[in-house]
Coordinates of C-alpha atoms and ligand atoms in Angstrom, one line a residue:
M1 CA 18.3 -22.4 -73.9
T2 CA 17.0 -24.0 -70.8
A3 CA 15.3 -27.2 -71.1
V4 CA 12.9 -28.4 -68.3
G5 CA 12.4 -32.1 -68.9
E6 CA 11.1 -32.3 -72.5
R7 CA 9.9 -28.7 -72.5
T8 CA 11.9 -25.4 -73.1
E9 CA 11.9 -22.5 -70.5
L10 CA 10.8 -19.4 -72.2
L11 CA 10.7 -16.9 -69.4
G12 CA 14.4 -15.9 -69.7
M13 CA 14.6 -15.9 -73.5
P14 CA 15.2 -12.5 -75.1
R15 CA 13.6 -11.5 -78.3
E16 CA 16.2 -12.9 -80.9
R17 CA 16.4 -16.3 -79.1
L18 CA 12.7 -16.6 -78.9
E19 CA 12.4 -15.8 -82.7
G20 CA 14.9 -18.5 -83.3
W21 CA 12.9 -20.9 -81.2
F22 CA 9.7 -20.1 -83.1
A23 CA 11.6 -20.3 -86.4
A24 CA 12.7 -23.8 -85.7
R25 CA 9.0 -24.7 -85.3
G26 CA 8.1 -23.1 -88.8
E27 CA 6.5 -20.1 -87.0
K28 CA 6.9 -16.5 -88.0
P29 CA 9.2 -14.2 -86.0
F30 CA 6.3 -11.9 -84.9
R31 CA 5.1 -14.8 -82.6
A32 CA 8.1 -13.9 -80.3
R33 CA 6.7 -10.3 -79.9
Q34 CA 3.3 -11.6 -79.2
V35 CA 4.6 -14.1 -76.5
L36 CA 7.0 -11.5 -75.0
K37 CA 4.1 -9.2 -74.5
W38 CA 1.9 -11.8 -72.9
I39 CA 4.6 -13.0 -70.6
H40 CA 6.3 -9.8 -69.5
A41 CA 4.1 -6.9 -70.3
R42 CA 0.8 -8.5 -69.3
G43 CA 2.1 -11.0 -66.7
V44 CA 0.3 -14.0 -68.3
T45 CA 2.1 -17.3 -67.8
D46 CA -0.8 -19.6 -68.9
F47 CA -0.4 -20.3 -72.6
S48 CA -4.1 -21.0 -73.0
Q49 CA -4.9 -17.4 -72.2
M50 CA -2.6 -16.0 -75.0
T51 CA -5.7 -15.3 -77.2
D52 CA -4.1 -13.8 -80.2
L53 CA -2.2 -17.0 -80.8
S54 CA -4.1 -19.8 -82.7
K55 CA -5.3 -22.5 -80.7
A56 CA -3.0 -25.1 -82.3
L57 CA 0.0 -22.9 -81.3
R58 CA -1.2 -22.5 -77.8
E59 CA -1.5 -26.2 -77.5
R60 CA 1.9 -26.7 -78.9
L61 CA 3.4 -24.2 -76.4
A62 CA 1.6 -26.0 -73.6
T63 CA 3.4 -29.3 -74.5
E64 CA 6.8 -27.9 -75.7
A65 CA 7.3 -24.9 -73.4
V66 CA 7.2 -23.9 -69.8
L67 CA 7.2 -20.7 -67.8
R68 CA 8.5 -21.2 -64.3
L69 CA 8.8 -18.5 -61.7
P70 CA 10.7 -18.4 -58.5
E71 CA 8.6 -19.1 -55.4
V72 CA 8.1 -16.2 -52.8
V73 CA 9.1 -17.8 -49.4
G74 CA 9.6 -14.5 -47.5
D75 CA 8.1 -11.2 -47.9
R76 CA 8.9 -8.3 -45.5
I77 CA 7.9 -4.6 -45.5
S78 CA 10.0 -2.2 -43.7
A79 CA 8.5 0.8 -41.9
D80 CA 10.2 3.0 -44.5
G81 CA 8.5 1.1 -47.4
T82 CA 11.4 -1.0 -48.4
R83 CA 10.1 -4.5 -49.3
K84 CA 12.3 -7.5 -49.4
W85 CA 11.4 -10.9 -50.9
A86 CA 13.2 -14.2 -50.4
L87 CA 12.7 -16.3 -53.5
R88 CA 13.2 -19.9 -53.8
V89 CA 14.8 -20.9 -57.0
D90 CA 15.1 -24.6 -56.4
A91 CA 14.9 -27.1 -53.5
H92 CA 18.0 -25.9 -51.8
N93 CA 18.6 -22.2 -52.9
V94 CA 17.0 -19.0 -52.0
V95 CA 17.9 -15.5 -53.3
E96 CA 16.7 -12.0 -52.5
T97 CA 15.1 -9.2 -54.2
V98 CA 14.6 -5.6 -52.7
F99 CA 12.1 -3.0 -53.8
I100 CA 13.1 0.6 -52.5
P101 CA 10.5 3.2 -53.0
E102 CA 11.6 6.7 -53.2
A103 CA 9.8 10.1 -53.8
R104 CA 10.1 10.0 -57.6
R105 CA 11.2 6.5 -58.3
G106 CA 11.1 2.8 -57.3
T107 CA 14.1 0.7 -57.6
L108 CA 14.4 -3.0 -57.7
C109 CA 17.6 -4.5 -56.6
V110 CA 18.0 -7.9 -58.3
S111 CA 20.2 -10.9 -57.6
S112 CA 22.3 -12.6 -60.3
Q113 CA 23.8 -15.6 -58.4
V114 CA 23.0 -17.7 -55.4
G115 CA 25.7 -16.4 -52.9
C116 CA 28.8 -15.0 -54.3
A117 CA 32.4 -16.1 -54.9
L118 CA 34.1 -12.7 -54.4
D119 CA 34.4 -12.7 -50.7
C120 CA 34.1 -8.9 -50.1
T121 CA 34.8 -8.7 -46.4
F122 CA 31.9 -6.3 -45.6
C123 CA 29.3 -8.3 -47.3
A124 CA 26.7 -10.6 -45.8
T125 CA 26.1 -12.6 -49.1
A126 CA 29.9 -13.5 -49.0
R127 CA 29.4 -15.4 -45.9
Q128 CA 27.3 -17.8 -47.8
G129 CA 29.9 -18.7 -50.3
F130 CA 29.0 -19.4 -53.9
N131 CA 26.3 -21.9 -54.9
R132 CA 25.4 -21.4 -58.5
N133 CA 24.5 -18.9 -61.2
L134 CA 21.0 -17.9 -61.7
T135 CA 19.4 -18.7 -65.1
A136 CA 18.2 -15.8 -67.1
A137 CA 14.6 -16.9 -66.3
E138 CA 15.4 -16.7 -62.5
I139 CA 16.9 -13.2 -63.0
I140 CA 14.0 -11.9 -65.0
G141 CA 11.6 -13.8 -62.9
Q142 CA 12.4 -11.4 -60.0
V143 CA 11.3 -8.5 -62.0
W144 CA 8.2 -10.3 -63.2
L145 CA 7.3 -11.2 -59.6
A146 CA 8.0 -7.8 -58.2
R147 CA 5.9 -6.0 -60.9
R148 CA 2.9 -8.3 -60.3
I149 CA 3.1 -8.1 -56.4
L150 CA 3.3 -4.2 -56.5
E151 CA 0.5 -4.2 -58.9
Q152 CA -1.7 -6.3 -56.7
A153 CA -0.8 -4.1 -53.8
G154 CA -2.4 -1.3 -55.7
M155 CA 0.8 0.5 -56.8
G156 CA 0.4 -0.1 -60.4
T157 CA 3.0 -1.0 -63.1
A158 CA 4.5 2.5 -62.9
A159 CA 5.8 2.0 -59.2
L160 CA 8.9 0.1 -60.6
T161 CA 10.9 2.6 -62.5
N162 CA 14.4 1.4 -62.1
V163 CA 16.4 -2.0 -61.8
V164 CA 19.9 -2.4 -60.5
L165 CA 21.8 -5.7 -60.6
M166 CA 23.2 -5.1 -57.2
G167 CA 21.7 -7.9 -55.2
M168 CA 23.4 -11.2 -54.4
G169 CA 26.3 -12.2 -56.6
E170 CA 28.6 -10.7 -59.3
P171 CA 26.6 -10.1 -62.4
L172 CA 29.6 -10.2 -64.8
L173 CA 30.7 -13.6 -63.5
N174 CA 27.3 -14.8 -64.9
Y175 CA 27.6 -12.8 -68.1
R176 CA 25.3 -14.6 -70.6
N177 CA 22.4 -15.1 -68.4
V178 CA 22.6 -11.6 -67.0
V179 CA 22.8 -10.1 -70.5
D180 CA 19.8 -12.0 -71.6
A181 CA 17.8 -10.8 -68.7
L182 CA 18.9 -7.3 -69.2
K183 CA 17.8 -7.4 -72.8
L184 CA 14.4 -8.4 -71.7
M185 CA 14.3 -5.6 -69.1
M186 CA 15.0 -3.0 -71.9
D187 CA 12.8 -4.7 -74.6
D188 CA 9.7 -2.4 -75.3
D189 CA 7.5 -5.5 -75.6
A190 CA 8.6 -6.8 -72.2
Y191 CA 9.4 -4.2 -69.6
G192 CA 10.7 -1.2 -71.6
F193 CA 13.1 0.2 -69.1
G194 CA 15.3 2.9 -70.6
K195 CA 19.1 2.5 -70.6
R196 CA 19.5 5.0 -67.7
R197 CA 17.1 3.0 -65.7
V198 CA 19.0 -0.3 -65.9
T199 CA 22.2 -0.4 -63.9
L200 CA 24.7 -3.2 -63.6
S201 CA 26.9 -3.0 -60.6
T202 CA 30.2 -4.8 -60.7
A203 CA 33.0 -5.3 -58.3
G204 CA 35.4 -4.8 -61.3
V205 CA 35.6 -7.9 -63.6
V206 CA 37.6 -6.1 -66.2
P207 CA 37.3 -8.3 -69.2
A208 CA 33.6 -8.6 -68.8
M209 CA 33.2 -4.9 -68.6
D210 CA 35.0 -4.6 -71.9
R211 CA 32.7 -7.2 -73.4
L212 CA 29.6 -5.5 -71.9
R213 CA 30.7 -2.1 -73.3
E214 CA 30.4 -3.4 -76.8
E215 CA 27.2 -5.6 -76.4
L216 CA 24.7 -3.7 -74.4
D217 CA 23.8 0.0 -73.6
V218 CA 23.3 -0.1 -69.8
S219 CA 24.5 2.1 -67.0
L220 CA 27.3 1.0 -65.1
A221 CA 28.2 1.2 -61.3
V222 CA 31.5 0.1 -59.9
S223 CA 31.8 -1.1 -56.2
L224 CA 34.9 0.7 -55.4
H225 CA 35.0 1.2 -51.5
A226 CA 38.6 2.2 -51.3
P227 CA 40.8 4.8 -53.0
D228 CA 44.0 2.6 -53.0
D229 CA 45.1 -0.9 -53.8
A230 CA 46.2 -1.8 -50.2
L231 CA 42.9 -1.1 -48.7
R232 CA 40.8 -2.4 -51.7
D233 CA 42.7 -5.7 -51.6
R234 CA 41.4 -6.1 -48.1
L235 CA 37.8 -5.0 -48.7
V236 CA 37.3 -6.4 -52.3
P237 CA 39.8 -9.3 -52.8
L238 CA 39.0 -9.3 -56.6
N239 CA 41.2 -6.2 -56.5
R240 CA 44.2 -8.4 -56.4
K241 CA 43.3 -9.7 -59.8
Y242 CA 42.2 -6.4 -61.3
P243 CA 43.8 -3.7 -59.3
I244 CA 42.6 -0.1 -59.3
A245 CA 44.7 1.3 -62.2
E246 CA 43.4 -1.5 -64.4
L247 CA 39.7 -1.0 -63.1
M248 CA 40.0 2.8 -63.9
A249 CA 41.3 2.1 -67.4
A250 CA 38.3 -0.1 -68.0
C251 CA 36.0 2.5 -66.8
R252 CA 37.6 5.1 -69.2
R253 CA 37.1 2.6 -72.1
F254 CA 33.5 2.0 -71.0
L255 CA 32.7 5.6 -71.3
D256 CA 34.2 5.9 -74.7
G257 CA 32.8 2.5 -75.8
K258 CA 30.3 1.8 -78.6
H259 CA 27.4 3.2 -76.4
R260 CA 28.9 6.5 -75.1
K261 CA 28.2 7.2 -71.5
H262 CA 27.9 10.4 -69.6
S263 CA 29.3 8.9 -66.3
I264 CA 29.9 6.1 -64.2
T265 CA 28.7 5.6 -60.7
F266 CA 31.1 4.6 -58.0
E267 CA 29.6 2.9 -54.9
Y268 CA 31.5 3.4 -51.7
V269 CA 30.3 1.7 -48.5
M270 CA 31.1 3.8 -45.5
L271 CA 33.0 1.8 -42.8
D272 CA 33.8 3.5 -39.5
G273 CA 37.5 4.0 -39.0
I274 CA 38.3 1.9 -42.2
N275 CA 37.7 3.9 -45.3
D276 CA 35.9 7.0 -44.1
S277 CA 38.6 9.6 -43.2
V278 CA 39.1 13.0 -44.9
D279 CA 42.4 11.7 -46.3
H280 CA 40.5 8.7 -47.9
A281 CA 38.1 11.2 -49.5
R282 CA 40.9 13.4 -50.9
R283 CA 42.6 10.3 -52.4
L284 CA 39.2 9.2 -53.9
A285 CA 38.8 12.6 -55.4
R286 CA 42.3 12.4 -56.9
L287 CA 41.6 9.0 -58.3
L288 CA 38.4 10.2 -60.0
A289 CA 39.7 13.4 -61.3
G290 CA 39.0 13.8 -65.0
L291 CA 36.7 10.8 -65.0
P292 CA 32.9 11.7 -65.5
S293 CA 31.6 10.1 -62.3
K294 CA 29.1 10.1 -59.5
V295 CA 29.7 8.8 -56.1
N296 CA 27.2 7.0 -53.9
L297 CA 28.1 6.8 -50.2
I298 CA 26.3 3.9 -48.8
P299 CA 25.7 3.3 -45.1
F300 CA 27.0 -0.1 -44.1
N301 CA 24.2 -2.4 -42.9
P302 CA 25.7 -4.4 -40.0
F303 CA 25.0 -8.1 -39.9
R304 CA 25.8 -10.8 -37.3
G305 CA 29.4 -11.6 -36.9
T306 CA 30.7 -8.7 -38.9
R307 CA 33.9 -6.7 -37.7
Y308 CA 32.8 -3.5 -39.3
R309 CA 30.6 -0.6 -38.2
R310 CA 28.6 2.0 -39.8
S311 CA 30.4 5.4 -40.3
S312 CA 28.9 8.3 -38.2
D313 CA 26.7 10.8 -40.0
A314 CA 29.4 13.4 -39.3
A315 CA 32.1 11.3 -40.8
T316 CA 29.9 10.7 -43.8
A317 CA 29.1 14.3 -44.2
R318 CA 32.7 15.4 -44.0
F319 CA 33.7 12.7 -46.6
A320 CA 30.9 14.0 -48.9
A321 CA 32.0 17.6 -48.6
V322 CA 35.5 16.9 -49.7
L323 CA 34.3 15.2 -52.9
Q324 CA 31.7 17.8 -53.7
D325 CA 34.3 20.5 -53.1
K326 CA 36.3 18.9 -55.9
G327 CA 33.1 18.9 -58.2
I328 CA 32.2 15.2 -57.9
T329 CA 28.5 14.7 -57.6
T330 CA 28.0 12.8 -54.4
I331 CA 24.9 11.3 -53.1
T332 CA 24.7 10.0 -49.5
R333 CA 22.3 7.1 -49.5
R334 CA 19.8 6.8 -46.6
T335 CA 19.8 3.7 -44.5
R336 CA 16.9 1.6 -45.8
G337 CA 15.0 -1.3 -44.4
D338 CA 17.2 -1.7 -41.2
D339 CA 14.1 -3.5 -39.5
I340 CA 13.9 -6.1 -42.3
E341 CA 17.6 -7.1 -42.5
A342 CA 18.1 -5.2 -45.8
A343 CA 21.8 -5.9 -45.8
C344 CA 22.1 -7.9 -49.1
G345 CA 22.3 -11.7 -48.1
Q346 CA 20.9 -11.5 -44.7
L347 CA 17.3 -12.8 -45.2
A348 CA 18.3 -15.5 -47.7
G349 CA 21.2 -16.5 -45.4
R350 CA 18.7 -17.0 -42.5
I351 CA 16.1 -18.9 -44.7
R352 CA 18.9 -21.0 -46.1
D353 CA 20.2 -21.7 -42.5
R354 CA 16.6 -22.6 -41.6
A355 CA 16.4 -25.0 -44.6
R356 CA 19.8 -26.4 -43.7
R357 CA 18.7 -26.9 -40.1
A358 CA 15.5 -28.7 -41.3
R359 CA 17.5 -31.0 -43.5
H360 CA 19.9 -31.6 -40.7
F361 CA 17.1 -32.5 -38.3
A362 CA 15.4 -34.7 -40.9
R363 CA 18.6 -36.6 -41.2
V364 CA 18.9 -36.9 -37.5
E365 CA 15.4 -38.2 -37.3
E366 CA 16.2 -40.7 -40.0
M367 CA 19.1 -42.0 -38.0
F368 CA 16.9 -42.4 -34.9
R369 CA 14.3 -44.2 -36.9
A370 CA 16.9 -46.5 -38.3
Q371 CA 18.4 -47.3 -34.8
S372 CA 15.0 -48.0 -33.3
A373 CA 13.8 -50.3 -36.1
Ligands
LIG1 S1 29.7 -7.0 -52.3 FE1 28.8 -8.0 -54.2 S2 30.7 -8.9 -55.3 FE2 31.3 -8.6 -53.1 S3 30.8 -10.5 -52.2 FE3 29.0 -9.2 -51.8 S4 27.7 -9.8 -53.5 FE4 29.6 -10.4 -54.1

């Protein structure tokens, strides 16, 4: 439970915790349902407007609770409709949320940490290092804000159909807060996303995959990016801790866990000359043989200073054909939002650099003032 000063942050509290919070104050559990609806389904953050609560309870909430949303400090819309927000979560930290509209769905890509500790070598976020975990309120706050902004843009609440935890950070290294936020996403009194519409994407934190399998019924995506340990060790250093054989075993357990799954999605970023040959595709097909799976081939989004290049369309098509020939459903993602720095971590990195520069210059000015005093 997050306390802000004397007051408790309610934004990230899933139903059972909210019920507990009300029970501790002598209130009935159904208060949690009412408040969940006001905050998440109706988008109301002013307790005084929650008109089906008694006046006394509204006043009590105003003195004992708080609802704090991240602040939008950057908002860019790509020519292809992709929209990216930079959200300030505290004085020094900015994260990103991206909305990707498609013909039949609209997907929100949500961040779970400020930066990331996993250091995947093709990732812009990794360059920033790791600052801190987001709270459950800061994670669900991204969904709250996106829904309201899209609504205000005349797109209606139905524009947002899917959520993927695939933004900045490794969600399974922020397990408790991520699970609380996921519960809210799937709660019918909050956002009501179905289990197939909420996907957690992991680089492969095996023990947490096992924990998640028993706790929550969500879809799983695994950032694989290589068919063998030698290459994956280079691209996703976490592989040295949980190598591919262990990761695949965890995937099988996930499929057969408490909430049986039809398939797992494997993400594979296409890097020119690195992991995109026909031989890589054949080895990937062998690795996934017998495992109900889908593969997403993701075009690499280049960022300043990277040594990688995006695979050609021809190489990607050849790679996809090998997988499809082996009966593996393979989707080639289109590049999205190239013009708005859609590679995860780029925009927040730039805003953070700007903030860091501003702090640096403020310090320099201070030194000048001290010298001339
Ligand atoms: S790809 Fe994901 S897990 Fe890897 S460094 Fe980037 S944010 Fe972290």
